Coordinates of C-alpha atoms and ligand atoms in Angstrom, one line a residue:
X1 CA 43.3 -29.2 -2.9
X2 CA 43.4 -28.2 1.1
X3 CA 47.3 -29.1 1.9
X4 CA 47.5 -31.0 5.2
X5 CA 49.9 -29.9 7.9
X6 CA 49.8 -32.5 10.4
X7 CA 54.0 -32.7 9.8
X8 CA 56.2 -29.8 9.0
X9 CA 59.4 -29.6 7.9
X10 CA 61.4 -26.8 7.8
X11 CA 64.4 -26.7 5.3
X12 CA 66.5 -24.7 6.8
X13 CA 68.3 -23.4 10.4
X14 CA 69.1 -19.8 9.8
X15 CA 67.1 -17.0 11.3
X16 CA 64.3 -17.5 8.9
X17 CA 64.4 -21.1 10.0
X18 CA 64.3 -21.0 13.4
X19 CA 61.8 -17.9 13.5
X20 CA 59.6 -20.0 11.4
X21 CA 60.0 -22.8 13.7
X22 CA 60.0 -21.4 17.0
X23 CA 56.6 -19.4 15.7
X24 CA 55.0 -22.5 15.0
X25 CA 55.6 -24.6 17.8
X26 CA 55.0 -21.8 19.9
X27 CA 51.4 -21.1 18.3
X28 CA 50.6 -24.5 17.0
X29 CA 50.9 -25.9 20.9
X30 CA 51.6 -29.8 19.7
X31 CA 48.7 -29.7 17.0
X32 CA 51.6 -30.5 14.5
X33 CA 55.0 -31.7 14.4
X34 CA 57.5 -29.8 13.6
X35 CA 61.1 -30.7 12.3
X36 CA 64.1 -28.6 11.5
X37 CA 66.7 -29.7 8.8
X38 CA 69.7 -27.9 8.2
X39 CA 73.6 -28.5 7.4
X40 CA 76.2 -27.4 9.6
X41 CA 78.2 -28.2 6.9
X42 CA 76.6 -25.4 4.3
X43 CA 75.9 -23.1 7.9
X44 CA 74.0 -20.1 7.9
X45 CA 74.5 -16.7 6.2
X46 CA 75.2 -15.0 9.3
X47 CA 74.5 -11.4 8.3
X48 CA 71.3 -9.8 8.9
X49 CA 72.1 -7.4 11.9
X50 CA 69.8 -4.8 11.6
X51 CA 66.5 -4.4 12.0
X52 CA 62.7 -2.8 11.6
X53 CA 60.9 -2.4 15.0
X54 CA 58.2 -5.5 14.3
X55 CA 61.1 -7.7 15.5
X56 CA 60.2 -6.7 18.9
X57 CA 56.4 -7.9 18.3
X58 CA 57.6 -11.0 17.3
X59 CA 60.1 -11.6 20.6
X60 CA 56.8 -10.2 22.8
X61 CA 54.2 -12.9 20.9
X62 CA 57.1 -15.7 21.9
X63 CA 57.4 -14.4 25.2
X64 CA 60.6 -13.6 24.9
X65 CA 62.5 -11.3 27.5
X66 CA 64.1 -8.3 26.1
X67 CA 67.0 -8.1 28.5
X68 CA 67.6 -11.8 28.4
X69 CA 67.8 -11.6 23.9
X70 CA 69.9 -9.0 24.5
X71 CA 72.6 -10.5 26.2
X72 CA 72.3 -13.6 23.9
X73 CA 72.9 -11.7 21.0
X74 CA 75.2 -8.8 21.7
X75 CA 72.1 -6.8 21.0
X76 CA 72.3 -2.7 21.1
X77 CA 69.0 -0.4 20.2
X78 CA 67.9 0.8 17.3
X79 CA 66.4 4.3 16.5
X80 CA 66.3 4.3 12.7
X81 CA 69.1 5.0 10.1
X82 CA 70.9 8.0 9.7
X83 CA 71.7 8.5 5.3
X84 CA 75.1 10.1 4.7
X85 CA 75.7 11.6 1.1
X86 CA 72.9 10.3 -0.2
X87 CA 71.3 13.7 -1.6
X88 CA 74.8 15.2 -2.2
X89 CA 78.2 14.2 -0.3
X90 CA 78.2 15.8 3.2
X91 CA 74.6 16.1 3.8
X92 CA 72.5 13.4 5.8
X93 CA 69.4 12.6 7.1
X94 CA 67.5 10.2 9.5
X95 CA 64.8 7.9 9.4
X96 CA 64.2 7.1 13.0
X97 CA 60.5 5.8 13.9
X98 CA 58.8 8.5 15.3
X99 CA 56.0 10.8 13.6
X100 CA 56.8 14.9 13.8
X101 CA 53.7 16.0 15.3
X102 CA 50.4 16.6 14.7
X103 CA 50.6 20.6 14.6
X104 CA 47.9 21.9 12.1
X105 CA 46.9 18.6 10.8
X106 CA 48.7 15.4 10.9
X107 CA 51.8 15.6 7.5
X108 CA 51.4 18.5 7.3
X109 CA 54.3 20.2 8.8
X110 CA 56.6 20.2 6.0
X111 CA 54.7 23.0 4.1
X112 CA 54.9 25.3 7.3
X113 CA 58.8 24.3 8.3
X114 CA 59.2 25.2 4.8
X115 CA 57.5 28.1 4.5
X116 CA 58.0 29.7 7.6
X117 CA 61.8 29.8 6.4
X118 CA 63.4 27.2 9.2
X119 CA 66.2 26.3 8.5
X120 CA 67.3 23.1 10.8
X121 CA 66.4 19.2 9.3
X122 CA 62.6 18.3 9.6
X123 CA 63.9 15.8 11.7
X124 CA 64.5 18.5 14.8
X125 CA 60.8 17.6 15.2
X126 CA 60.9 14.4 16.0
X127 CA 61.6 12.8 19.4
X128 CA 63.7 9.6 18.2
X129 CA 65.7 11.7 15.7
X130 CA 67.0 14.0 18.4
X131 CA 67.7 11.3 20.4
X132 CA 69.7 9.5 17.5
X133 CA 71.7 13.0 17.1
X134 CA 72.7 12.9 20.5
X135 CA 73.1 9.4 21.2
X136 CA 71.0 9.3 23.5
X137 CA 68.4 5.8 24.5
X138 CA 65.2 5.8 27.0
X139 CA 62.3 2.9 26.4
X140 CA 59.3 4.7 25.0
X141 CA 56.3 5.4 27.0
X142 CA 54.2 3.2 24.2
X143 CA 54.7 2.7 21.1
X144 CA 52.8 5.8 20.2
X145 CA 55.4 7.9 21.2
X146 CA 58.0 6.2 19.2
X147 CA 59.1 2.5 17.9
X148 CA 62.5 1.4 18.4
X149 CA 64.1 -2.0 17.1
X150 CA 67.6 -3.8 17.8
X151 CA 70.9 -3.6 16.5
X152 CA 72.0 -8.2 17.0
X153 CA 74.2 -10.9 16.0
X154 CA 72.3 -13.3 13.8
X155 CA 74.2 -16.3 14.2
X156 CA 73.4 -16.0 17.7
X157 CA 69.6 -14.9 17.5
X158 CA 69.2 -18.5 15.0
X159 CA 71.2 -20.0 17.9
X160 CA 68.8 -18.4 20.8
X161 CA 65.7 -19.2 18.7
X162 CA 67.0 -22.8 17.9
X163 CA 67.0 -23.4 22.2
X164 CA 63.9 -21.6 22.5
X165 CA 62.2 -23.6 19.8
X166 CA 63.8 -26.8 21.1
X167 CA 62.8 -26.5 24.3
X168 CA 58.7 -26.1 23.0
X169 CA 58.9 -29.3 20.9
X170 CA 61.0 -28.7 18.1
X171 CA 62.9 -31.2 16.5
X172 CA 66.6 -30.6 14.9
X173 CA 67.7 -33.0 12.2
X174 CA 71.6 -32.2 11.0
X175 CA 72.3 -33.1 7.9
X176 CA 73.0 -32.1 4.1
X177 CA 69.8 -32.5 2.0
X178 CA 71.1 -34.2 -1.1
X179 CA 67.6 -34.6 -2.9
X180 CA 64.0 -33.5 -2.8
X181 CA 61.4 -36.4 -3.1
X182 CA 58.2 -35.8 -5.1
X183 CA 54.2 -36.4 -4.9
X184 CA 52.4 -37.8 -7.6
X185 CA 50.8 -34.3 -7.6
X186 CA 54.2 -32.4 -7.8
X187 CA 53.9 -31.4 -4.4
X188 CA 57.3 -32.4 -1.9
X189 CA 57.2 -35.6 -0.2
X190 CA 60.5 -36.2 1.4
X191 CA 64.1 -34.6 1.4
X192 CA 66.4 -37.2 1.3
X193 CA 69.9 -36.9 3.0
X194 CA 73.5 -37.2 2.1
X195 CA 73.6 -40.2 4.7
X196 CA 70.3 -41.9 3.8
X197 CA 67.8 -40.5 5.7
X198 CA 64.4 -39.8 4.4
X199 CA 62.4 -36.5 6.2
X200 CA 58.6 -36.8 5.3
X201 CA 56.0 -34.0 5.8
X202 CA 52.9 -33.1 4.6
X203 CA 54.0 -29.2 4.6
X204 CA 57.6 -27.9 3.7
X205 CA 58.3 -24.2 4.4
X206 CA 61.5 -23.7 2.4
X207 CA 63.8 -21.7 4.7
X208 CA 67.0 -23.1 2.7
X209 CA 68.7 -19.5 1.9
X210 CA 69.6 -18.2 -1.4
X211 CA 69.5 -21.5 -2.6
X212 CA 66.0 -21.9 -2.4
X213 CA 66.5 -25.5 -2.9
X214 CA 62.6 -26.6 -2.8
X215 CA 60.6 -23.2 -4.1
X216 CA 63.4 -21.8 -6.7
X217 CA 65.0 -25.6 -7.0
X218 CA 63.1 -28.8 -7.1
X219 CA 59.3 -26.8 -7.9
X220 CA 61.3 -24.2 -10.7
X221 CA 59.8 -21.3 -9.8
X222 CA 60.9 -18.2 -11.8
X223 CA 62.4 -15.6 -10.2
X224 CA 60.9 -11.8 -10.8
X225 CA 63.8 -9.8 -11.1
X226 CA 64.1 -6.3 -9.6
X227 CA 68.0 -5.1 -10.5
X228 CA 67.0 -3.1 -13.2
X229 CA 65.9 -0.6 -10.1
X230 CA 67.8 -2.0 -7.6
X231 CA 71.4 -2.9 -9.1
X232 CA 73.7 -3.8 -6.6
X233 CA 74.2 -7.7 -6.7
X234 CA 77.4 -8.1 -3.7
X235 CA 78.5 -6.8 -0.6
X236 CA 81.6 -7.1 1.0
X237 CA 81.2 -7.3 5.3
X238 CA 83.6 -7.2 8.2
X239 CA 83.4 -7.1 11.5
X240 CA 85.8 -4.8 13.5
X241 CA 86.5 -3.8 17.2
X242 CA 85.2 -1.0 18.7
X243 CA 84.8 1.0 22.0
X244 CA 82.3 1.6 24.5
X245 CA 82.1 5.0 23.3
X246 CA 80.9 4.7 19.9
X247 CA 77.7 2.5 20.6
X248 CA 75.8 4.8 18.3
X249 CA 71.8 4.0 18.9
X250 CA 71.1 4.4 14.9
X251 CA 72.3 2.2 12.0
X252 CA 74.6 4.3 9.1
X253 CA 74.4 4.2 5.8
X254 CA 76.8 6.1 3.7
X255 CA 76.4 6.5 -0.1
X256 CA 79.5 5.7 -2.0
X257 CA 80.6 5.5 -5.8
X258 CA 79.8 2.0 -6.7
X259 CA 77.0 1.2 -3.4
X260 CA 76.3 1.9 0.3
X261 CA 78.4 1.2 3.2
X262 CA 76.4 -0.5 6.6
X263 CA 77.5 0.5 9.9
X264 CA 75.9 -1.3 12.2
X265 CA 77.3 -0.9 16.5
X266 CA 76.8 -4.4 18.4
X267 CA 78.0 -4.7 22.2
X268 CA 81.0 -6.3 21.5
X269 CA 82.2 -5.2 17.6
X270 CA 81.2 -2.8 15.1
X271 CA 79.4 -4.7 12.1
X272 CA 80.9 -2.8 8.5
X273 CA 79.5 -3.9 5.1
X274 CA 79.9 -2.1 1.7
X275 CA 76.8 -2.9 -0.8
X276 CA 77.9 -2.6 -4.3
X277 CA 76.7 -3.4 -7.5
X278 CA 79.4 -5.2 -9.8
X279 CA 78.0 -3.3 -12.9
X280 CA 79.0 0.0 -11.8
X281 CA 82.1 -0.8 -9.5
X282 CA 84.7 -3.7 -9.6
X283 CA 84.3 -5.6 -6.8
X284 CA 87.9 -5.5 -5.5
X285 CA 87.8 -1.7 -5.5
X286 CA 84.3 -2.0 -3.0
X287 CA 86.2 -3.9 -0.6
X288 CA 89.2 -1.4 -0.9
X289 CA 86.9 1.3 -0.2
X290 CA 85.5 -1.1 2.9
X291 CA 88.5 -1.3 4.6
X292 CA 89.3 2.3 4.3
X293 CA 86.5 2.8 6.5
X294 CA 86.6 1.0 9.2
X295 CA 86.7 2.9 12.6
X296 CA 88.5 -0.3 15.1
X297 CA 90.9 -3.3 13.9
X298 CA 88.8 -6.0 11.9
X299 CA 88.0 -8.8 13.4
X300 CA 87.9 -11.2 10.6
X301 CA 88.7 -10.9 6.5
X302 CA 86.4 -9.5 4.5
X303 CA 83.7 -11.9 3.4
X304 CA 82.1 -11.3 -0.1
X305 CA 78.4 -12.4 -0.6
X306 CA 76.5 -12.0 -4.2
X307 CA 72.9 -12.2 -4.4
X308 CA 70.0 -10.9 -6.7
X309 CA 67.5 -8.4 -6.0
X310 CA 63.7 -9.7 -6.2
X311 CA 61.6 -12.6 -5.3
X312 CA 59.9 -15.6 -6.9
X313 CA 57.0 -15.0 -8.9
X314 CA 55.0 -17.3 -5.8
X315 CA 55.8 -17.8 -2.4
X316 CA 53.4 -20.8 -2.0
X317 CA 53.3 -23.5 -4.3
X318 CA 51.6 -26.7 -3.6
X319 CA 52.9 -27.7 -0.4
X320 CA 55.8 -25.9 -0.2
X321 CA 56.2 -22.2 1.4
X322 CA 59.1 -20.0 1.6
X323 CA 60.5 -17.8 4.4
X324 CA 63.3 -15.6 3.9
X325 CA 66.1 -15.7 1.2
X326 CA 64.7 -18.7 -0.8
X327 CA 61.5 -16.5 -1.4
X328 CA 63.6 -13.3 -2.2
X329 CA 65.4 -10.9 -1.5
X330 CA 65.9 -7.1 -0.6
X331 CA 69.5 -4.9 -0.6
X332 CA 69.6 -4.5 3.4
X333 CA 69.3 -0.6 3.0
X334 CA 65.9 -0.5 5.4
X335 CA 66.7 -3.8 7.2
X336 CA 63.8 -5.1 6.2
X337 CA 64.6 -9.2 5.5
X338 CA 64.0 -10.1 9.0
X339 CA 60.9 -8.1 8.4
X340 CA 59.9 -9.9 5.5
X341 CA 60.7 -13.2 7.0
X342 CA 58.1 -12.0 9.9
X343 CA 55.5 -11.4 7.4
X344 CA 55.5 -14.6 5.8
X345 CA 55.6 -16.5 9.4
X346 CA 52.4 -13.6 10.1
X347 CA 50.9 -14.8 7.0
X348 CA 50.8 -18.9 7.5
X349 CA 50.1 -18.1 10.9
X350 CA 47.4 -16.3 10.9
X351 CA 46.1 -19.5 9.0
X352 CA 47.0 -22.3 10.9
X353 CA 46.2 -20.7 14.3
X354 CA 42.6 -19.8 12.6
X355 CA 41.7 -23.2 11.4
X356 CA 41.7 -21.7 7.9
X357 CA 41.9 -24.7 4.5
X358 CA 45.2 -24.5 3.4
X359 CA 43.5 -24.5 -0.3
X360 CA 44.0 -22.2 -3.6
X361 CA 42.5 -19.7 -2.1
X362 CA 44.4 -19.1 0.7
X363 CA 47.3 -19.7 -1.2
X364 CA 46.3 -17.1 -3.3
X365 CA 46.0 -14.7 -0.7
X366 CA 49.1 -15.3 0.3
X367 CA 51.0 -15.3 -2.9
X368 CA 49.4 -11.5 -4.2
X369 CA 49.7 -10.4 -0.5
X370 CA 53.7 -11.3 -0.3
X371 CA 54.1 -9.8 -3.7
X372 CA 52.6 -6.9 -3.2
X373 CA 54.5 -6.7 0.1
X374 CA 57.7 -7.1 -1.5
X375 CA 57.2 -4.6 -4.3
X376 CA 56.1 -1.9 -1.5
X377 CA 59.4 -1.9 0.5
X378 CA 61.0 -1.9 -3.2
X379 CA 59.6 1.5 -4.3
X380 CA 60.3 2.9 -0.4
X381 CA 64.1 1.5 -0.8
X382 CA 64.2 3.1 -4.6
X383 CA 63.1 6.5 -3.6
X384 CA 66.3 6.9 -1.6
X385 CA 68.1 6.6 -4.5
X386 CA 65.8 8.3 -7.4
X387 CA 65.9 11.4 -5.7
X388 CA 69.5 12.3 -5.7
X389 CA 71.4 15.3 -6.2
X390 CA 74.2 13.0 -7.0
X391 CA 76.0 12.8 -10.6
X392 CA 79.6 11.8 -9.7
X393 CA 79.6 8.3 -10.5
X394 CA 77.5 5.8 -13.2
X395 CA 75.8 4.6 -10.4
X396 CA 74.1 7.6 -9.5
X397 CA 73.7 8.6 -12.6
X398 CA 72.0 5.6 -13.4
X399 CA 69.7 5.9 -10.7
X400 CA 68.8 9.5 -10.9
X401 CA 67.6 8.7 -14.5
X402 CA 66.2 5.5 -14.9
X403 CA 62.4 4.7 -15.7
X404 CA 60.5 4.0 -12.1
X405 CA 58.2 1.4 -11.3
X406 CA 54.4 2.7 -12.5
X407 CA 53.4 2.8 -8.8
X408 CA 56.4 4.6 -7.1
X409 CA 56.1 6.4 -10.5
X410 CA 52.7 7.8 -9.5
X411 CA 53.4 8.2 -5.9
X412 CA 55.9 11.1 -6.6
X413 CA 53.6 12.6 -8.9
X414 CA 51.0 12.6 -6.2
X415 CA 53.7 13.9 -3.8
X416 CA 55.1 16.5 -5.8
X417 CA 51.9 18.0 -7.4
X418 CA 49.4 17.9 -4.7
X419 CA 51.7 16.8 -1.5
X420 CA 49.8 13.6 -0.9
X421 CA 51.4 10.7 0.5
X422 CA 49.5 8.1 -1.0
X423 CA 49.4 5.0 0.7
X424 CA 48.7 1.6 -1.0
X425 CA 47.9 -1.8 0.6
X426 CA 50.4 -4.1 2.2
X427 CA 52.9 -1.6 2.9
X428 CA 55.8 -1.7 4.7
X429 CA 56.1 1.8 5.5
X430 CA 53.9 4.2 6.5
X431 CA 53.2 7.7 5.6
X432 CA 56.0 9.3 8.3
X433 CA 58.8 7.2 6.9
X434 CA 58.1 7.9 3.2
X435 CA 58.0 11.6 4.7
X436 CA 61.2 11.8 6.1
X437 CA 62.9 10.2 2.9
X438 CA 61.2 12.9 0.7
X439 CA 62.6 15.8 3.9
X440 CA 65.7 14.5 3.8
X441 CA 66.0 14.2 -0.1
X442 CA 64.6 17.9 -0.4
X443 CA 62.2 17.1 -2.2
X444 CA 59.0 19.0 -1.8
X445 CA 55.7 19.5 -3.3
X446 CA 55.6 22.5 -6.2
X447 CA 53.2 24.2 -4.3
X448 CA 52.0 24.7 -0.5
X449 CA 48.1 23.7 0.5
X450 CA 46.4 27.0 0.5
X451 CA 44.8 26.7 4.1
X452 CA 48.1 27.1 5.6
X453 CA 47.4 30.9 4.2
X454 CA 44.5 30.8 6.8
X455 CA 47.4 30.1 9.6
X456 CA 49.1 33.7 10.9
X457 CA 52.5 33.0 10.4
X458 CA 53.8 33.7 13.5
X459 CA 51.5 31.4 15.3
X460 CA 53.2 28.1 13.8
X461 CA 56.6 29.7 13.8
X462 CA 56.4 29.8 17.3
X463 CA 54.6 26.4 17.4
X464 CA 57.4 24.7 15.2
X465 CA 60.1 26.2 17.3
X466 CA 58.3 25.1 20.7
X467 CA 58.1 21.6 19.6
X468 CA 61.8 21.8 18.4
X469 CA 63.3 23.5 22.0
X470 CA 61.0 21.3 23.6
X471 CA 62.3 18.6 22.3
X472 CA 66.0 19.2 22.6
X473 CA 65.1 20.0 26.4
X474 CA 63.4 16.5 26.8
X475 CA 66.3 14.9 25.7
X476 CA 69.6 16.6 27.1
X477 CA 69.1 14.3 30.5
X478 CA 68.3 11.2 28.8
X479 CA 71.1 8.5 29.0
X480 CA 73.8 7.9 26.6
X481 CA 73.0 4.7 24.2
X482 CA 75.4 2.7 26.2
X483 CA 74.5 3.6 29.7
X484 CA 71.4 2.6 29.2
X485 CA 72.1 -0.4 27.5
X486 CA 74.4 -1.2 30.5
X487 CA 71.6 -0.3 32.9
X488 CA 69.1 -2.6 31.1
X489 CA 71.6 -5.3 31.2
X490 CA 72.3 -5.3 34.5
Ligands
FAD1 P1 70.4 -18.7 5.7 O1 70.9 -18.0 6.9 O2 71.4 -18.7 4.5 O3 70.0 -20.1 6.1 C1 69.8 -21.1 5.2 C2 69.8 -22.5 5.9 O4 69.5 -23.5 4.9 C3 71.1 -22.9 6.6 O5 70.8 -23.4 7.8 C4 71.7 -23.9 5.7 O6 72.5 -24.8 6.4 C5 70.4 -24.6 5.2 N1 70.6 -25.3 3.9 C6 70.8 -24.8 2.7 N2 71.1 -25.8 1.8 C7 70.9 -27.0 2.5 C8 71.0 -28.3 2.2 N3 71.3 -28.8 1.0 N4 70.8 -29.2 3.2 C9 70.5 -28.9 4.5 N5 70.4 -27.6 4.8 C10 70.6 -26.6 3.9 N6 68.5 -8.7 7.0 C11 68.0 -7.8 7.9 O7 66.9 -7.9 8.4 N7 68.8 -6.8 8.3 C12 70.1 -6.6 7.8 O8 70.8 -5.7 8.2 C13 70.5 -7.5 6.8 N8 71.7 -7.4 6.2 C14 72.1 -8.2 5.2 C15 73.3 -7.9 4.5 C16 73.6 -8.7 3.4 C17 74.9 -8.4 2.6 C18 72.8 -9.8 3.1 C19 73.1 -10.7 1.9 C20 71.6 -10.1 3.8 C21 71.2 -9.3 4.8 N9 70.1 -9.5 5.5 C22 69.6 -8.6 6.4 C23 69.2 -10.6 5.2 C24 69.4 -11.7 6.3 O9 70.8 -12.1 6.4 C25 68.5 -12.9 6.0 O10 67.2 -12.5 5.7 C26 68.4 -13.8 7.2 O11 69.7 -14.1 7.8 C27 67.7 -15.0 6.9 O12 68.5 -15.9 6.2 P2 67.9 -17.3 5.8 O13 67.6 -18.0 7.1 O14 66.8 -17.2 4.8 O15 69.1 -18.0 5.1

C-alpha cells in the first residue's frame, strides 16, 4: 500500500523533532502540511551536545548561517574526540576528522610509522589532530583537507530550528498526547490530546523520545537489544562554569571504572556527563565520581537519565516513521544521535523530494538501510572498548573478553591478519576513523605488506618526519580555539 503524505505530523519537539520538521518544510516547499506536537509539560531531553561533522551539511542544505547558529546555541568547534585511558590509564588518543596522508599509498602509513621505529602518536600526521593538541581552530580550506563539526546547546538548537521551521510554514500544536487513534489497517490516524483535541495525518514520523510512544508504543514494535556489547544503560550530566581559557576545540572522553566521562566546552559552561552501566557500577558511586571531576562550579544538580542500547527491529511501519530516540539508541561515545537522526530525515527525504511511492518497497529500503546503519556505528563504538589493555575493573574485563558481533568479528580478523580495513555498506565511518581507533588502541596488523620492503628506509623516514615538522610548523600561528571563535562571532 503507497502511504499518502499529503499531512504530516510530527510527534515530537526535540531536536529530532524540529530537524525533521524544519527539513521537510524546507524541502517539501508547501506540497504537504506539516504539524509539530509536543508537550512542554514532558519537555525535551536536552542533552545531545556533541556532534559528527554531517551536522554542518544539514545547517548548509537549510540555509542556515554558521555564525548566526552559533550564537543561538552557545556553539564552539569541534575537531574530533580526544580518548583518555582507554588503552591503559594515562595514555590517549584522538579521533579528529582528518586523513594522515597519502604517502606510499593511501592507509598505508601505519606499517612505515611503525616500522621505521617513530615513536610520537599516528596522529602527529594529521592536520586536525595537531590542531586539537594545541588548541588551536582555522575553517578548512574544503572539506578535503579536514571536516570539523560543533560543540551546541540542544535545547537551544530545537528552539532555533523550531523559529526557523516556523517561520517556513510549520505548524506547533502544544499539548500532551494522551492517546494514539487507529486505521482500520493498523496504521495511525489521529493522536488525541489530554484537552480533546484530535491531530489527523496521513504520515506520522514518531519523534516522541525514549518513549517512542507511536513506533515502540501504540504499533509494539520489539526492540533489538544491543547491551550485551554495549552495557552501559545511565548517565549522570552536569553542567559547570568555565573560563575563556579552557574552550578546548575537541570533545573528551575519559574511561573510568564503571563507564566514560563527556566533557564537552560550550561558550558559556562546560557540559560534564559520566556514562555508566548499572551492572558494573552503582549508580550513586558514577555520580560521585562525576562530581569529582568537574573543572568550574556546577551549574545545576546532577541529572540522571537511563536508557537502553539498540533500536527497534523497524524504523517504518505502516504509516508511521521514527527519528531519533523512539527509533533507538546509541551510548553518545562518537556523538553520533544527531547523526542518526540526519540519516533517517536523509532517508524520507530523499523520497519525498524524488516523488518516490511511499510503498513496501521503499519501506523496505529504509528499514534494512537504518539497521544496517545502526549496527555499523555499533561495531565502530565497540572496537573502542574490545581493544583494551585495561583489566582493573569488571567492566573492562567484561569488555576485553566478551564474544563480538560476527561482522566487527571479521573486520579485526581482516585487520589484524592482512591490515585491510574492510569497509561495508552504510557505514558511518570511514576507513581513517576506524584507523585511528586501531593507532590509538595499538593494535596492529601481525605482519607488514611486503612492498614497503621495496621502499629504502630512509626515504619514508624522512617523508614521515617532513609531514610531521610540517605540520607542527603550519599550525604554531593558527589561532587559539577561542579567538577564533570570538573572531567568527564578531
Ligand atoms: P527528546 O528530546 O526527548 O524529545 C521528545 C519530544 O517528544 C519532546 O518534545 C516531548 O515533549 C515529546 N513527547 C513525548 N511524549 C509526549 C506526549 N505524550 N505528548 C506530547 N509530546 C510528547 N546526541 C548527540 O548527537 N551527541 C551527544 O553528545 C549526545 N549526548 C547524549 C548523552 C546522553 C546521556 C543521552 C541520553 C543522549 C545523548 N544524545 C547525544 C542523544 C540526543 O540527546 C538525542 O538524540 C537528541 O536530543 C534527540 O532527542 P529526541 O528529539 O529524539 O527526543
Amino acid at each position: 500500500m503507497t502511504q499518502r503524505h499529503d499531512r504530516i505530523v510530527v510527534v515530537g519537539g526535540g531536536s529530532a523533532g524540529w530537524m525533521t520538521a524544519a527539513a521537510l518544510v524546507t524541502g517539501l516547499k508547501g506540497r504537504a502540511t506539516v504539524e509539530v506536537v509536543e508537550s512542554e509539560d514532558i519537555g525535551i531531553i536536552g542533552v545531545g551536545e556533541a556532534t559528527f561533522p554531517s551536522i554542518r551539511n544539514y545547517n548548509q542544505l537549510l540555509g542556515i548561517d554558521e555564525a548566526e547558529f552559533l550564537r543561538a546555541t552557545n556553539g564552539s568547534y569541534k575537531l574530533g574526540i580526544r580518548f583518555c585511558d582507554w588503552l591503559e590509564v594515562g595514555r590517549d588518543y584522538f579521533h579528529t576528522f582528518g586523513h594522515f596522508g597519502n604517502l606510499f599509498g593511501s592507509q598505508t602509513l601505519w606499517a612505515h610509522h611503525r616500522r621505521l621505529g617513530l615513536t610520537e602518536p599516528l596522529g602527529t600526521q594529521c592536520l586536525p589532530t595537531v590542531m586539537a593538541m594545541q588548541g588551536r581552530f582555522v575553517l578548512p580550506r574544503d572539506d578535503s583537507q579536514f571536516k570539523y563539526a560543533y560543540h551546541f546547546d540542544a535545547v537551544q538548537y530545537a528552539a532555533f530550528l523550531r523559529q526557523l521551521a516556523m517561520q517556513r510554514g510549520a505548524r506547533h500544536t502544544q499539548g500532551r498526547i494522551v492517546d494514539v487513534q487507529r486505521r482500520p489497517d493498523g496504521g495511525v490516524s489521529a493522536v488525541q490530546l489530554d484537552d480533546g483535541r484530535r491531530i489527523e495525518g496521513d504520515l506520522f514520523i514518531d519523534c516522541s523520545g525514549f518513549r517512542s510512544l507511536l513506533l515502540g508504543g501504540a504499533l509494539a514494535e520489539p526492540f533489538v537489544d544491543f547491551s550485551h556489547w554495549l552495557p552501559v544503560d545511565g548517565a549522570w550530566a552536569c553542567p559547570c562554569e568555565r573560563s575563556a581559557e579552557e574552550l578546548t576545540p575537541y570533545t573528551q572522553a575519559t574511561a573510568l571504572e564503571g563507564g566514560w566521562a563527556w566533557r564537552i566546552p560550550l561558550q558559556n559552561r562546560t557540559g560534564h556527563g559520566h556514562v555508566f552501566s548499572s551492572r558494573f557500577i552503582d549508580p550513586d558511586r558514577a555520580r560521585d565520581q562525576l562530581l569529582a571531576r568537574l573543572d568550574g562550579q556546577p551549574l545545576a544538580e546532577p541529572r540522571l537519565l537511563s536508557f537502553q542500547t539498540g533500536h527497534r527491529q523497524r524504523f517504518w511501519v505502516n504509516n508511521v516513521i521514527a527519528i531519533g530516540l523512539s527509533s533507538g539508541f546509541l551510548e553518545p561515545l562518537e556523538s553520533t544521535s544527531i547523526y542518526l537522526i540526519q540519516d533517517g530525515i536523509g532517508r524520507l527525504m530523499t523520497m519525498l523530494t524524488e516523488g518516490r511511492p511511499l510503498n513496501e518497497d521503499a519501506q523496505a529500503l529504509f528499514n534494512e538501510g537504518s539497521v544496517r546503519r545502526f549496527a555499523r556505528i555499533r561495531d565502530f563504538i565497540i572496537l573502542h572498548y574490545c581493544l583494551t589493555r585495561r583489566r582493573d575493573s569488571e567492566l573492562w574485563r567484561h569488555v576485553s573478553s566478551m564474544e563480538l558481533p560476527e561482522t566487527l568479528a571479521f573486520r579485526l580478523e581482516l585487520w589484524r591478519r592482512f591490515g585491510v580495513l574492510h569497509e561495508y555498506d552504510e557505514e558511518g565511518f570511514d576507513a581513517t576513523s576506524w584507523l585511528a581507533i586501531h593507532a590509538g588502541m595499538e593494535h596492529w596488523p601481525e605482519r607488514d605488506d611486503p612492498v614497503f620492503a621495496e621502499i629504502p628506509p630512509e626515504r619514508a623516514l624522512s617523508a614521515l618526519k617532513g609531514r610531521r615538522d610540517a605540520l607542527a610548523a603550519a599550525v604554531a600561528p593558527m589561532p587559539l580555539h577561542h579567538r577564533m571563535l570570538e573572531q567568527v562571532l564578531r
